[in-house]
PDB file of C-alpha atoms in Angstrom:
ATOM      1  CA  ALA A 227     111.311 124.397  99.412  1.00  0.00           C
ATOM      2  CA  PRO A 228     110.491 120.633  99.328  1.00  0.00           C
ATOM      3  CA  TYR A 229     114.073 119.975  98.164  1.00  0.00           C
ATOM      4  CA  ALA A 230     115.506 122.099 101.088  1.00  0.00           C
ATOM      5  CA  VAL A 231     113.265 119.974 103.587  1.00  0.00           C
ATOM      6  CA  ALA A 232     114.609 116.803 101.959  1.00  0.00           C
ATOM      7  CA  MET A 233     118.079 117.945 102.256  1.00  0.00           C
ATOM      8  CA  ARG A 234     117.679 118.947 105.938  1.00  0.00           C
ATOM      9  CA  THR A 235     116.109 115.508 106.643  1.00  0.00           C
ATOM     10  CA  ALA A 236     119.067 113.790 104.905  1.00  0.00           C
ATOM     11  CA  LEU A 237     121.719 115.815 106.922  1.00  0.00           C
ATOM     12  CA  ILE A 238     119.804 115.132 110.248  1.00  0.00           C
ATOM     13  CA  LEU A 239     119.860 111.402 109.325  1.00  0.00           C
ATOM     14  CA  ALA A 240     123.624 111.819 108.418  1.00  0.00           C
ATOM     15  CA  ALA A 241     124.360 113.423 111.695  1.00  0.00           C
ATOM     16  CA  LEU A 242     122.644 110.653 113.666  1.00  0.00           C
ATOM     17  CA  LEU A 243     124.575 108.047 111.719  1.00  0.00           C
ATOM     18  CA  ALA A 244     127.989 109.828 112.527  1.00  0.00           C
ATOM     19  CA  ALA A 245     126.960 110.255 116.038  1.00  0.00           C
ATOM     20  CA  ALA A 246     126.157 106.533 116.336  1.00  0.00           C
ATOM     21  CA  CYS A 247     129.510 105.531 114.997  1.00  0.00           C
ATOM     22  CA  THR A 248     131.769 107.684 117.145  1.00  0.00           C
ATOM     23  CA  PRO A 249     133.587 106.077 120.068  1.00  0.00           C
ATOM     24  CA  ARG A 250     132.954 107.412 123.474  1.00  0.00           C
ATOM     25  CA  PRO A 251     135.189 106.958 126.628  1.00  0.00           C
ATOM     26  CA  ASP A 252     133.320 105.413 129.718  1.00  0.00           C
ATOM     27  CA  ALA A 253     131.057 108.141 131.321  1.00  0.00           C
ATOM     28  CA  PRO A 254     132.127 109.750 134.581  1.00  0.00           C
ATOM     29  CA  ASP A 255     130.214 109.217 137.655  1.00  0.00           C
ATOM     30  CA  ALA A 256     129.137 112.981 137.786  1.00  0.00           C
ATOM     31  CA  PRO A 257     126.324 113.655 135.410  1.00  0.00           C
ATOM     32  CA  GLU A 258     127.179 115.550 132.181  1.00  0.00           C
ATOM     33  CA  PHE A 259     125.300 117.846 130.074  1.00  0.00           C
ATOM     34  CA  ALA A 260     124.472 116.723 126.628  1.00  0.00           C
ATOM     35  CA  ASP A 261     126.180 118.429 123.630  1.00  0.00           C
ATOM     36  CA  ARG A 262     123.013 118.351 121.664  1.00  0.00           C
ATOM     37  CA  VAL A 263     119.430 117.195 122.237  1.00  0.00           C
ATOM     38  CA  PHE A 264     116.878 116.447 119.407  1.00  0.00           C
ATOM     39  CA  LEU A 265     113.234 116.957 120.243  1.00  0.00           C
ATOM     40  CA  GLY A 266     110.012 118.065 118.652  1.00  0.00           C
ATOM     41  CA  GLY A 267     109.380 115.330 116.174  1.00  0.00           C
ATOM     42  CA  THR A 268     108.546 111.632 115.742  1.00  0.00           C
ATOM     43  CA  ILE A 269     111.693 109.856 117.088  1.00  0.00           C
ATOM     44  CA  HIS A 270     111.952 106.130 116.201  1.00  0.00           C
ATOM     45  CA  THR A 271     114.430 104.191 118.005  1.00  0.00           C
ATOM     46  CA  GLY A 272     114.125 100.812 116.382  1.00  0.00           C
ATOM     47  CA  ALA A 273     113.992  99.143 119.952  1.00  0.00           C
ATOM     48  CA  PRO A 274     111.002  96.902 120.404  1.00  0.00           C
ATOM     49  CA  ASP A 275     110.355  98.177 123.975  1.00  0.00           C
ATOM     50  CA  ALA A 276     110.667 101.891 123.058  1.00  0.00           C
ATOM     51  CA  ALA A 277     109.814 102.103 119.509  1.00  0.00           C
ATOM     52  CA  MET A 278     109.174 105.929 119.775  1.00  0.00           C
ATOM     53  CA  VAL A 279     110.568 108.414 122.102  1.00  0.00           C
ATOM     54  CA  GLU A 280     110.212 112.228 122.821  1.00  0.00           C
ATOM     55  CA  ALA A 281     113.933 113.131 122.708  1.00  0.00           C
ATOM     56  CA  VAL A 282     117.420 112.086 122.065  1.00  0.00           C
ATOM     57  CA  ALA A 283     120.468 113.404 123.891  1.00  0.00           C
ATOM     58  CA  VAL A 284     123.994 113.145 122.233  1.00  0.00           C
ATOM     59  CA  LEU A 285     127.266 113.516 124.351  1.00  0.00           C
ATOM     60  CA  ASP A 286     130.744 113.228 122.848  1.00  0.00           C
ATOM     61  CA  GLY A 287     129.184 112.155 119.554  1.00  0.00           C
ATOM     62  CA  ARG A 288     127.262 109.210 120.788  1.00  0.00           C
ATOM     63  CA  ILE A 289     123.616 108.746 121.815  1.00  0.00           C
ATOM     64  CA  ALA A 290     123.672 109.180 125.567  1.00  0.00           C
ATOM     65  CA  ALA A 291     119.871 108.843 126.264  1.00  0.00           C
ATOM     66  CA  ALA A 292     116.563 108.559 124.507  1.00  0.00           C
ATOM     67  CA  GLY A 293     113.384 108.801 126.149  1.00  0.00           C
ATOM     68  CA  ALA A 294     110.723 110.973 127.652  1.00  0.00           C
ATOM     69  CA  ARG A 295     111.522 114.709 127.871  1.00  0.00           C
ATOM     70  CA  THR A 296     111.413 114.439 131.622  1.00  0.00           C
ATOM     71  CA  GLY A 297     114.273 112.137 131.436  1.00  0.00           C
ATOM     72  CA  ILE A 298     116.195 114.088 128.945  1.00  0.00           C
ATOM     73  CA  ASP A 299     115.531 117.687 130.145  1.00  0.00           C
ATOM     74  CA  PRO A 300     118.104 117.328 133.026  1.00  0.00           C
ATOM     75  CA  LEU A 301     120.780 116.615 130.580  1.00  0.00           C
ATOM     76  CA  ILE A 302     120.333 120.016 128.871  1.00  0.00           C
ATOM     77  CA  GLY A 303     122.997 122.420 130.066  1.00  0.00           C
ATOM     78  CA  PRO A 304     123.750 125.996 129.257  1.00  0.00           C
ATOM     79  CA  HIS A 305     125.883 125.065 126.105  1.00  0.00           C
ATOM     80  CA  THR A 306     123.654 122.275 124.982  1.00  0.00           C
ATOM     81  CA  GLU A 307     122.413 122.697 121.242  1.00  0.00           C
ATOM     82  CA  ILE A 308     118.696 122.206 121.191  1.00  0.00           C
ATOM     83  CA  ILE A 309     117.741 120.802 117.652  1.00  0.00           C
ATOM     84  CA  ASP A 310     114.023 121.061 117.081  1.00  0.00           C
ATOM     85  CA  LEU A 311     112.951 118.751 114.386  1.00  0.00           C
ATOM     86  CA  GLN A 312     109.814 120.764 113.772  1.00  0.00           C
ATOM     87  CA  GLY A 313     107.543 117.723 113.471  1.00  0.00           C
ATOM     88  CA  ALA A 314     110.068 115.796 111.148  1.00  0.00           C
ATOM     89  CA  ALA A 315     110.879 112.290 111.787  1.00  0.00           C
ATOM     90  CA  MET A 316     114.107 111.018 113.125  1.00  0.00           C
ATOM     91  CA  PHE A 317     115.665 107.405 112.738  1.00  0.00           C
ATOM     92  CA  PRO A 318     118.660 105.950 114.440  1.00  0.00           C
ATOM     93  CA  GLY A 319     120.267 105.477 110.866  1.00  0.00           C
ATOM     94  CA  PHE A 320     120.143 103.801 107.526  1.00  0.00           C
ATOM     95  CA  VAL A 321     122.481 101.568 105.547  1.00  0.00           C
ATOM     96  CA  ASP A 322     121.500 102.093 102.083  1.00  0.00           C
ATOM     97  CA  ALA A 323     122.904  99.039 100.300  1.00  0.00           C
ATOM     98  CA  HIS A 324     121.138 100.155  97.103  1.00  0.00           C
ATOM     99  CA  ALA A 325     117.692 101.114  98.233  1.00  0.00           C
ATOM    100  CA  HIS A 326     117.831 104.818  96.927  1.00  0.00           C
ATOM    101  CA  LEU A 327     116.197 105.992 100.271  1.00  0.00           C
ATOM    102  CA  ILE A 328     117.090 109.519  99.673  1.00  0.00           C
ATOM    103  CA  GLY A 329     115.724 109.449  96.038  1.00  0.00           C
ATOM    104  CA  ILE A 330     112.506 107.765  97.363  1.00  0.00           C
ATOM    105  CA  GLY A 331     112.150 110.467  99.971  1.00  0.00           C
ATOM    106  CA  LEU A 332     112.722 113.234  97.329  1.00  0.00           C
ATOM    107  CA  ARG A 333     110.024 111.669  94.972  1.00  0.00           C
ATOM    108  CA  GLU A 334     107.520 111.545  97.890  1.00  0.00           C
ATOM    109  CA  MET A 335     108.441 115.248  98.859  1.00  0.00           C
ATOM    110  CA  THR A 336     108.374 116.770  95.490  1.00  0.00           C
ATOM    111  CA  LEU A 337     106.521 116.039  92.032  1.00  0.00           C
ATOM    112  CA  ASN A 338     106.002 112.430  92.396  1.00  0.00           C
ATOM    113  CA  LEU A 339     106.238 110.772  88.795  1.00  0.00           C
ATOM    114  CA  GLU A 340     105.943 107.196  89.856  1.00  0.00           C
ATOM    115  CA  GLY A 341     103.668 105.212  87.607  1.00  0.00           C
ATOM    116  CA  VAL A 342     103.554 107.842  84.814  1.00  0.00           C
ATOM    117  CA  GLY A 343     102.647 105.816  81.574  1.00  0.00           C
ATOM    118  CA  SER A 344     103.863 108.020  78.731  1.00  0.00           C
ATOM    119  CA  ILE A 345     105.706 111.306  77.862  1.00  0.00           C
ATOM    120  CA  ALA A 346     102.375 112.762  77.292  1.00  0.00           C
ATOM    121  CA  GLU A 347     101.160 112.057  80.734  1.00  0.00           C
ATOM    122  CA  LEU A 348     104.461 113.375  82.102  1.00  0.00           C
ATOM    123  CA  ALA A 349     103.986 116.645  80.199  1.00  0.00           C
ATOM    124  CA  ASP A 350     100.380 116.945  81.512  1.00  0.00           C
ATOM    125  CA  ILE A 351     101.563 116.481  85.099  1.00  0.00           C
ATOM    126  CA  VAL A 352     104.382 119.055  84.582  1.00  0.00           C
ATOM    127  CA  ALA A 353     102.056 121.473  83.100  1.00  0.00           C
ATOM    128  CA  SER A 354      99.699 121.172  85.990  1.00  0.00           C
ATOM    129  CA  ALA A 355     102.501 121.653  88.403  1.00  0.00           C
ATOM    130  CA  ALA A 356     103.488 124.790  86.413  1.00  0.00           C
ATOM    131  CA  GLN A 357     100.069 126.270  86.967  1.00  0.00           C
ATOM    132  CA  GLU A 358     100.299 125.968  90.766  1.00  0.00           C
ATOM    133  CA  THR A 359     104.133 126.998  90.853  1.00  0.00           C
ATOM    134  CA  PRO A 360     105.134 130.685  90.792  1.00  0.00           C
ATOM    135  CA  GLU A 361     106.659 131.731  87.364  1.00  0.00           C
ATOM    136  CA  GLY A 362     110.321 131.277  87.496  1.00  0.00           C
ATOM    137  CA  GLU A 363     110.428 128.806  90.392  1.00  0.00           C
ATOM    138  CA  THR A 364     112.018 125.376  89.738  1.00  0.00           C
ATOM    139  CA  ILE A 365     109.841 122.274  89.268  1.00  0.00           C
ATOM    140  CA  TYR A 366     111.664 119.259  90.494  1.00  0.00           C
ATOM    141  CA  GLY A 367     110.143 115.790  90.177  1.00  0.00           C
ATOM    142  CA  ARG A 368     111.423 112.082  90.383  1.00  0.00           C
ATOM    143  CA  GLY A 369     110.090 108.656  89.658  1.00  0.00           C
ATOM    144  CA  TRP A 370     109.555 108.544  85.864  1.00  0.00           C
ATOM    145  CA  ILE A 371     110.860 105.385  84.058  1.00  0.00           C
ATOM    146  CA  GLU A 372     110.332 105.188  80.204  1.00  0.00           C
ATOM    147  CA  THR A 373     110.202 101.258  80.122  1.00  0.00           C
ATOM    148  CA  GLY A 374     107.014 100.496  78.442  1.00  0.00           C
ATOM    149  CA  TRP A 375     106.237 103.991  77.297  1.00  0.00           C
ATOM    150  CA  PRO A 376     104.407 104.157  73.916  1.00  0.00           C
ATOM    151  CA  GLU A 377     106.999 106.756  72.771  1.00  0.00           C
ATOM    152  CA  ALA A 378     109.823 104.274  73.472  1.00  0.00           C
ATOM    153  CA  ARG A 379     112.211 107.070  74.503  1.00  0.00           C
ATOM    154  CA  PHE A 380     113.336 109.356  77.320  1.00  0.00           C
ATOM    155  CA  PRO A 381     111.576 112.594  77.716  1.00  0.00           C
ATOM    156  CA  ASN A 382     113.644 115.547  76.511  1.00  0.00           C
ATOM    157  CA  ARG A 383     113.950 119.180  77.146  1.00  0.00           C
ATOM    158  CA  ALA A 384     111.585 119.957  74.297  1.00  0.00           C
ATOM    159  CA  ASP A 385     108.946 118.058  76.071  1.00  0.00           C
ATOM    160  CA  LEU A 386     109.482 120.069  79.334  1.00  0.00           C
ATOM    161  CA  ASP A 387     109.894 123.378  77.532  1.00  0.00           C
ATOM    162  CA  GLU A 388     106.365 122.946  76.117  1.00  0.00           C
ATOM    163  CA  ALA A 389     104.809 121.807  79.257  1.00  0.00           C
ATOM    164  CA  ALA A 390     106.355 124.539  81.411  1.00  0.00           C
ATOM    165  CA  PRO A 391     108.099 127.290  79.380  1.00  0.00           C
ATOM    166  CA  LEU A 392     108.163 129.761  82.235  1.00  0.00           C
ATOM    167  CA  HIS A 393     109.851 127.303  84.932  1.00  0.00           C
ATOM    168  CA  PRO A 394     113.135 125.722  85.233  1.00  0.00           C
ATOM    169  CA  VAL A 395     112.143 121.780  85.237  1.00  0.00           C
ATOM    170  CA  ILE A 396     114.398 119.090  86.481  1.00  0.00           C
ATOM    171  CA  LEU A 397     112.939 115.442  86.480  1.00  0.00           C
ATOM    172  CA  GLU A 398     115.033 112.598  87.780  1.00  0.00           C
ATOM    173  CA  ARG A 399     114.546 108.927  86.558  1.00  0.00           C
ATOM    174  CA  ALA A 400     113.173 106.350  89.133  1.00  0.00           C
ATOM    175  CA  ASP A 401     116.529 104.919  89.667  1.00  0.00           C
ATOM    176  CA  GLY A 402     118.509 108.223  89.845  1.00  0.00           C
ATOM    177  CA  HIS A 403     120.707 107.254  86.864  1.00  0.00           C
ATOM    178  CA  ALA A 404     119.162 109.904  84.391  1.00  0.00           C
ATOM    179  CA  VAL A 405     117.918 113.477  84.571  1.00  0.00           C
ATOM    180  CA  VAL A 406     116.155 115.641  82.062  1.00  0.00           C
ATOM    181  CA  ALA A 407     116.131 119.293  82.352  1.00  0.00           C
ATOM    182  CA  SER A 408     114.319 122.128  80.499  1.00  0.00           C
ATOM    183  CA  THR A 409     116.113 124.730  78.533  1.00  0.00           C
ATOM    184  CA  LEU A 410     115.469 127.197  81.361  1.00  0.00           C
ATOM    185  CA  ALA A 411     116.929 124.931  83.895  1.00  0.00           C
ATOM    186  CA  LEU A 412     120.018 124.441  81.752  1.00  0.00           C
ATOM    187  CA  GLN A 413     120.408 128.217  81.202  1.00  0.00           C
ATOM    188  CA  LYS A 414     120.079 129.026  84.884  1.00  0.00           C
ATOM    189  CA  SER A 415     122.676 126.312  85.726  1.00  0.00           C
ATOM    190  CA  ASN A 416     125.036 127.652  83.013  1.00  0.00           C
ATOM    191  CA  VAL A 417     125.053 124.389  81.137  1.00  0.00           C
ATOM    192  CA  THR A 418     125.669 124.584  77.476  1.00  0.00           C
ATOM    193  CA  ALA A 419     126.680 122.324  74.658  1.00  0.00           C
ATOM    194  CA  LYS A 420     130.392 123.224  75.585  1.00  0.00           C
ATOM    195  CA  THR A 421     130.056 122.254  79.317  1.00  0.00           C
ATOM    196  CA  PRO A 422     132.241 119.398  80.091  1.00  0.00           C
TER     197      PRO A 422
END
């Protein structure tokens, strides 16, 4: 479920970025209804005079208005798609030049392994998560980095199998350049020694 929330947030951010980059012809004199309206969350504009607003209206792929609901509600027509953010935050867009924003978000929304000091500590954290997670449900975590660990190696599937034998476990390194998975996770993904 945390992974689904993270993906939904990433899709909303991608949609906003695409909407902000789409050209729009000059607006006609007659008022138009918005194609979609975002509301129900914390909406950040990035503008110093209106840092946060209640709603955003999109017309022809571009942000047409952002502000209080009283100003946006008249733009809602019979075919306007209403997107309820359900309390999630919305931002005008990100340019991730190499900051790993999605990975950082996933780390914060799943099993956070930032600062773990050893494979033994990582295994203890995974074992604790397994006790709180229904049997068979995947445990996903991010943020480990083996630099400076006394074991001087990456964690491996045997470490994860011992910590959580009844759960698929997938743990991503802090930089996103490596993943370790348990035997059960590999089996459920149909990954074998012969998988290319």
